[in-house]
């Protein structure tokens, strides 16, 4: 069984290889489900590892329906990954009715070739999984990362097994995969699992320090952008 580790740093990536993982999905900001990592991080991980590296192509947190500008950023990031010689990318785009944006996703798949293409957990928001599996297979997607449309892959394990029986693509279980349940996915015939194995450390005493975290930005059904009118007002106030 292939073990993919979702790595959020150079240290995490090195630990994944030391642990015997088969490849990594490199990303940043796990708290919002991951976004595209920096070019510097990609370069150093590529230099420091021997196992395959797949890079998340997701320009922001929140939902998976993207503007024209965001789509251009995603394409530019894929071209950068190809130039850096990474082995695969992880991405996907939905319409606002939670069907796959076939045209744009297909464009990303084509742009990524010959790299491996994984459709990420946006899949868990689609209303018709089997129809979507057929669409993605037709595009040439090789892997779908999914929890079976459930909060965790263990909860969605029956659907994961059923979907794998219906496609030649790899259905990769992701979402709450741990040492306690990892073998269950192998037992039902899956070929790949995805986990981060995250633990926390390097603690500092921040007592008395103001928080730099902002809960107002953790919004999944809307997208935060700098407001033109607000910025214009600020500029006018001081110019």
Short mmCIF file of C-alpha atoms in Angstrom, two decimals:
data_model
loop_
_atom_site.label_atom_id
_atom_site.label_comp_id
_atom_site.label_asym_id
_atom_site.label_seq_id
_atom_site.Cartn_x
_atom_site.Cartn_y
_atom_site.Cartn_z
CA UNK A 1 0.00 0.00 0.00
CA UNK A 2 1.24 3.48 -0.90
CA UNK A 3 1.60 5.83 2.04
CA UNK A 4 1.47 9.54 1.23
CA UNK A 5 2.33 12.04 3.95
CA UNK A 6 0.87 15.55 3.92
CA UNK A 7 3.98 17.54 4.85
CA UNK A 8 3.78 21.21 5.86
CA UNK A 9 7.49 21.96 6.24
CA UNK A 10 10.97 20.79 5.33
CA UNK A 11 11.23 19.03 8.70
CA UNK A 12 7.91 17.25 8.14
CA UNK A 13 9.03 16.17 4.67
CA UNK A 14 12.30 14.78 6.00
CA UNK A 15 10.45 12.91 8.76
CA UNK A 16 8.10 11.39 6.17
CA UNK A 17 11.02 9.97 4.20
CA UNK A 18 12.76 8.73 7.35
CA UNK A 19 9.55 6.96 8.39
CA UNK A 20 9.43 5.05 5.10
CA UNK A 21 6.62 6.96 3.38
CA UNK A 22 6.36 6.44 -0.36
CA UNK A 23 5.79 10.11 -1.24
CA UNK A 24 4.69 13.43 0.19
CA UNK A 25 2.05 15.98 -0.59
CA UNK A 26 3.74 19.29 0.16
CA UNK A 27 1.53 22.14 1.34
CA UNK A 28 1.26 24.96 3.85
CA UNK A 29 -1.40 25.95 6.40
CA UNK A 30 -2.93 22.62 7.38
CA UNK A 31 -5.44 24.48 9.54
CA UNK A 32 -7.41 25.51 6.44
CA UNK A 33 -6.94 22.21 4.64
CA UNK A 34 -3.69 23.27 2.97
CA UNK A 35 -2.62 25.86 0.41
CA UNK A 36 0.19 25.99 -2.13
CA UNK A 37 3.62 26.12 -0.44
CA UNK A 38 6.30 28.66 -1.29
CA UNK A 39 8.75 28.17 -4.14
CA UNK A 40 11.59 28.16 -1.62
CA UNK A 41 10.04 25.32 0.36
CA UNK A 42 9.42 23.30 -2.79
CA UNK A 43 13.03 23.77 -3.92
CA UNK A 44 14.51 22.71 -0.58
CA UNK A 45 12.25 19.69 -0.24
CA UNK A 46 13.07 18.64 -3.80
CA UNK A 47 16.77 18.98 -2.99
CA UNK A 48 16.57 17.20 0.35
CA UNK A 49 14.36 14.19 -0.45
CA UNK A 50 14.64 11.18 -2.72
CA UNK A 51 10.97 10.09 -2.60
CA UNK A 52 8.41 11.63 -4.99
CA UNK A 53 6.98 15.06 -4.16
CA UNK A 54 3.46 16.13 -5.05
CA UNK A 55 2.55 19.79 -4.50
CA UNK A 56 -0.85 21.14 -3.52
CA UNK A 57 -2.17 23.69 -6.01
CA UNK A 58 -4.70 25.68 -3.99
CA UNK A 59 -4.35 29.47 -3.94
CA UNK A 60 -6.29 30.08 -0.71
CA UNK A 61 -8.38 28.47 2.01
CA UNK A 62 -12.15 28.37 1.85
CA UNK A 63 -14.26 26.83 -0.88
CA UNK A 64 -13.12 25.40 -4.21
CA UNK A 65 -14.82 27.76 -6.67
CA UNK A 66 -12.20 30.13 -8.01
CA UNK A 67 -12.14 33.50 -9.74
CA UNK A 68 -10.40 34.11 -13.07
CA UNK A 69 -7.43 35.62 -11.22
CA UNK A 70 -7.17 32.64 -8.89
CA UNK A 71 -7.32 30.26 -11.84
CA UNK A 72 -4.40 32.09 -13.46
CA UNK A 73 -2.42 31.76 -10.23
CA UNK A 74 -3.12 28.01 -10.14
CA UNK A 75 -1.89 27.60 -13.70
CA UNK A 76 1.25 29.60 -12.96
CA UNK A 77 1.93 27.45 -9.88
CA UNK A 78 1.59 24.26 -11.93
CA UNK A 79 4.07 25.58 -14.49
CA UNK A 80 6.46 26.47 -11.66
CA UNK A 81 6.16 22.96 -10.24
CA UNK A 82 6.83 21.45 -13.63
CA UNK A 83 9.92 23.64 -14.03
CA UNK A 84 11.15 22.58 -10.58
CA UNK A 85 10.81 18.92 -11.52
CA UNK A 86 8.30 17.78 -8.92
CA UNK A 87 6.54 14.51 -9.59
CA UNK A 88 2.89 15.50 -9.23
CA UNK A 89 0.32 18.10 -8.31
CA UNK A 90 -2.83 17.96 -6.21
CA UNK A 91 -5.71 20.22 -7.19
CA UNK A 92 -9.29 20.56 -8.41
CA UNK A 93 -12.02 23.10 -9.07
CA UNK A 94 -15.77 23.00 -8.38
CA UNK A 95 -18.68 24.95 -9.80
CA UNK A 96 -20.88 26.82 -7.35
CA UNK A 97 -23.43 23.98 -7.52
CA UNK A 98 -20.73 21.58 -6.25
CA UNK A 99 -20.23 19.77 -9.52
CA UNK A 100 -16.73 19.55 -10.97
CA UNK A 101 -15.68 22.49 -13.11
CA UNK A 102 -14.86 20.16 -15.98
CA UNK A 103 -13.30 22.71 -18.33
CA UNK A 104 -10.99 24.30 -15.79
CA UNK A 105 -10.02 21.08 -14.02
CA UNK A 106 -9.28 19.46 -17.37
CA UNK A 107 -7.12 22.47 -18.26
CA UNK A 108 -5.10 21.95 -15.08
CA UNK A 109 -4.70 18.23 -15.79
CA UNK A 110 -3.45 18.95 -19.31
CA UNK A 111 -1.10 21.68 -18.11
CA UNK A 112 0.36 19.39 -15.47
CA UNK A 113 1.35 16.61 -17.86
CA UNK A 114 3.48 14.55 -17.56
CA UNK A 115 3.18 15.01 -13.80
CA UNK A 116 0.83 12.85 -11.74
CA UNK A 117 -2.50 14.57 -11.03
CA UNK A 118 -4.46 13.99 -7.83
CA UNK A 119 -7.94 15.50 -7.42
CA UNK A 120 -8.07 16.60 -3.79
CA UNK A 121 -10.78 16.53 -1.14
CA UNK A 122 -13.01 18.97 -2.99
CA UNK A 123 -14.32 15.60 -4.16
CA UNK A 124 -15.98 15.20 -0.77
CA UNK A 125 -18.33 18.10 -1.56
CA UNK A 126 -19.73 16.71 -4.83
CA UNK A 127 -23.32 15.48 -4.87
CA UNK A 128 -22.82 12.65 -7.37
CA UNK A 129 -19.57 10.84 -6.53
CA UNK A 130 -19.84 8.06 -9.11
CA UNK A 131 -20.61 10.49 -11.93
CA UNK A 132 -17.67 12.61 -10.80
CA UNK A 133 -15.36 9.59 -10.70
CA UNK A 134 -16.21 8.87 -14.34
CA UNK A 135 -15.60 12.51 -15.30
CA UNK A 136 -12.22 12.61 -13.59
CA UNK A 137 -11.18 9.27 -15.04
CA UNK A 138 -12.03 10.60 -18.49
CA UNK A 139 -9.76 13.60 -17.93
CA UNK A 140 -6.78 11.45 -17.07
CA UNK A 141 -6.75 12.08 -13.32
CA UNK A 142 -4.76 9.30 -11.64
CA UNK A 143 -5.75 9.64 -7.98
CA UNK A 144 -8.67 10.94 -5.93
CA UNK A 145 -8.00 11.97 -2.32
CA UNK A 146 -11.20 11.48 -0.34
CA UNK A 147 -12.70 10.65 3.03
CA UNK A 148 -15.71 9.05 1.36
CA UNK A 149 -17.74 12.22 1.74
CA UNK A 150 -17.66 11.82 5.51
CA UNK A 151 -15.87 13.76 8.29
CA UNK A 152 -13.24 11.01 8.43
CA UNK A 153 -12.06 8.29 6.07
CA UNK A 154 -12.82 5.64 8.68
CA UNK A 155 -16.46 6.75 8.76
CA UNK A 156 -16.58 6.72 4.96
CA UNK A 157 -14.67 3.46 4.54
CA UNK A 158 -17.49 1.48 2.93
CA UNK A 159 -17.95 4.07 0.21
CA UNK A 160 -14.20 4.24 -0.35
CA UNK A 161 -14.08 0.52 -0.94
CA UNK A 162 -17.08 0.60 -3.25
CA UNK A 163 -15.68 3.47 -5.31
CA UNK A 164 -12.34 1.71 -5.75
CA UNK A 165 -14.15 -1.27 -7.22
CA UNK A 166 -15.65 0.97 -9.90
CA UNK A 167 -12.52 2.71 -11.20
CA UNK A 168 -8.97 2.13 -12.36
CA UNK A 169 -7.90 5.35 -10.65
CA UNK A 170 -6.44 5.16 -7.16
CA UNK A 171 -8.93 6.04 -4.44
CA UNK A 172 -6.68 7.35 -1.67
CA UNK A 173 -8.15 7.46 1.82
CA UNK A 174 -7.49 10.73 3.62
CA UNK A 175 -8.93 12.40 6.69
CA UNK A 176 -8.19 11.03 10.15
CA UNK A 177 -5.93 8.19 8.99
CA UNK A 178 -3.87 7.06 11.97
CA UNK A 179 -1.85 4.08 13.26
CA UNK A 180 -5.05 2.74 14.81
CA UNK A 181 -7.05 2.52 11.58
CA UNK A 182 -4.49 2.49 8.74
CA UNK A 183 -4.65 -1.28 8.19
CA UNK A 184 -8.44 -1.15 7.74
CA UNK A 185 -8.03 0.61 4.40
CA UNK A 186 -5.65 -2.05 3.14
CA UNK A 187 -8.09 -4.76 4.23
CA UNK A 188 -10.88 -3.35 2.02
CA UNK A 189 -8.64 -3.25 -1.04
CA UNK A 190 -7.50 0.37 -1.20
CA UNK A 191 -4.08 1.00 -2.69
CA UNK A 192 -3.15 4.26 -0.94
CA UNK A 193 -3.61 6.20 2.28
CA UNK A 194 -2.86 9.85 3.13
CA UNK A 195 -2.02 11.26 6.55
CA UNK A 196 -0.08 14.09 8.20
CA UNK A 197 0.92 12.43 11.50
CA UNK A 198 1.00 15.91 13.02
CA UNK A 199 2.17 16.58 16.56
CA UNK A 200 2.93 19.90 18.23
CA UNK A 201 6.15 21.05 19.85
CA UNK A 202 8.68 23.91 20.04
CA UNK A 203 6.39 25.67 22.48
CA UNK A 204 7.00 29.27 23.55
CA UNK A 205 5.47 31.02 26.52
CA UNK A 206 3.30 33.69 24.88
CA UNK A 207 1.61 34.81 28.06
CA UNK A 208 0.87 38.51 27.77
CA UNK A 209 1.44 38.57 24.00
CA UNK A 210 -1.35 39.60 21.64
CA UNK A 211 -2.65 36.86 19.34
CA UNK A 212 -1.67 36.93 15.68
CA UNK A 213 -4.37 34.40 14.79
CA UNK A 214 -7.56 35.84 13.31
CA UNK A 215 -10.74 33.82 13.57
CA UNK A 216 -12.53 36.22 11.21
CA UNK A 217 -10.42 34.89 8.33
CA UNK A 218 -11.39 31.26 8.97
CA UNK A 219 -14.48 31.43 6.75
CA UNK A 220 -15.17 28.48 4.45
CA UNK A 221 -18.23 29.66 2.53
CA UNK A 222 -16.84 33.07 1.55
CA UNK A 223 -13.57 34.45 0.20
CA UNK A 224 -11.64 37.26 1.87
CA UNK A 225 -10.28 39.96 -0.47
CA UNK A 226 -8.92 43.45 0.05
CA UNK A 227 -11.87 45.79 -0.50
CA UNK A 228 -11.29 48.52 -3.08
CA UNK A 229 -13.49 51.11 -1.38
CA UNK A 230 -11.95 50.50 2.02
CA UNK A 231 -8.42 50.77 0.66
CA UNK A 232 -9.28 53.89 -1.34
CA UNK A 233 -10.64 55.52 1.80
CA UNK A 234 -7.48 54.71 3.76
CA UNK A 235 -5.24 56.08 1.00
CA UNK A 236 -7.30 59.27 0.71
CA UNK A 237 -7.16 59.77 4.46
CA UNK A 238 -3.38 60.15 4.43
CA UNK A 239 -2.46 61.34 0.93
#
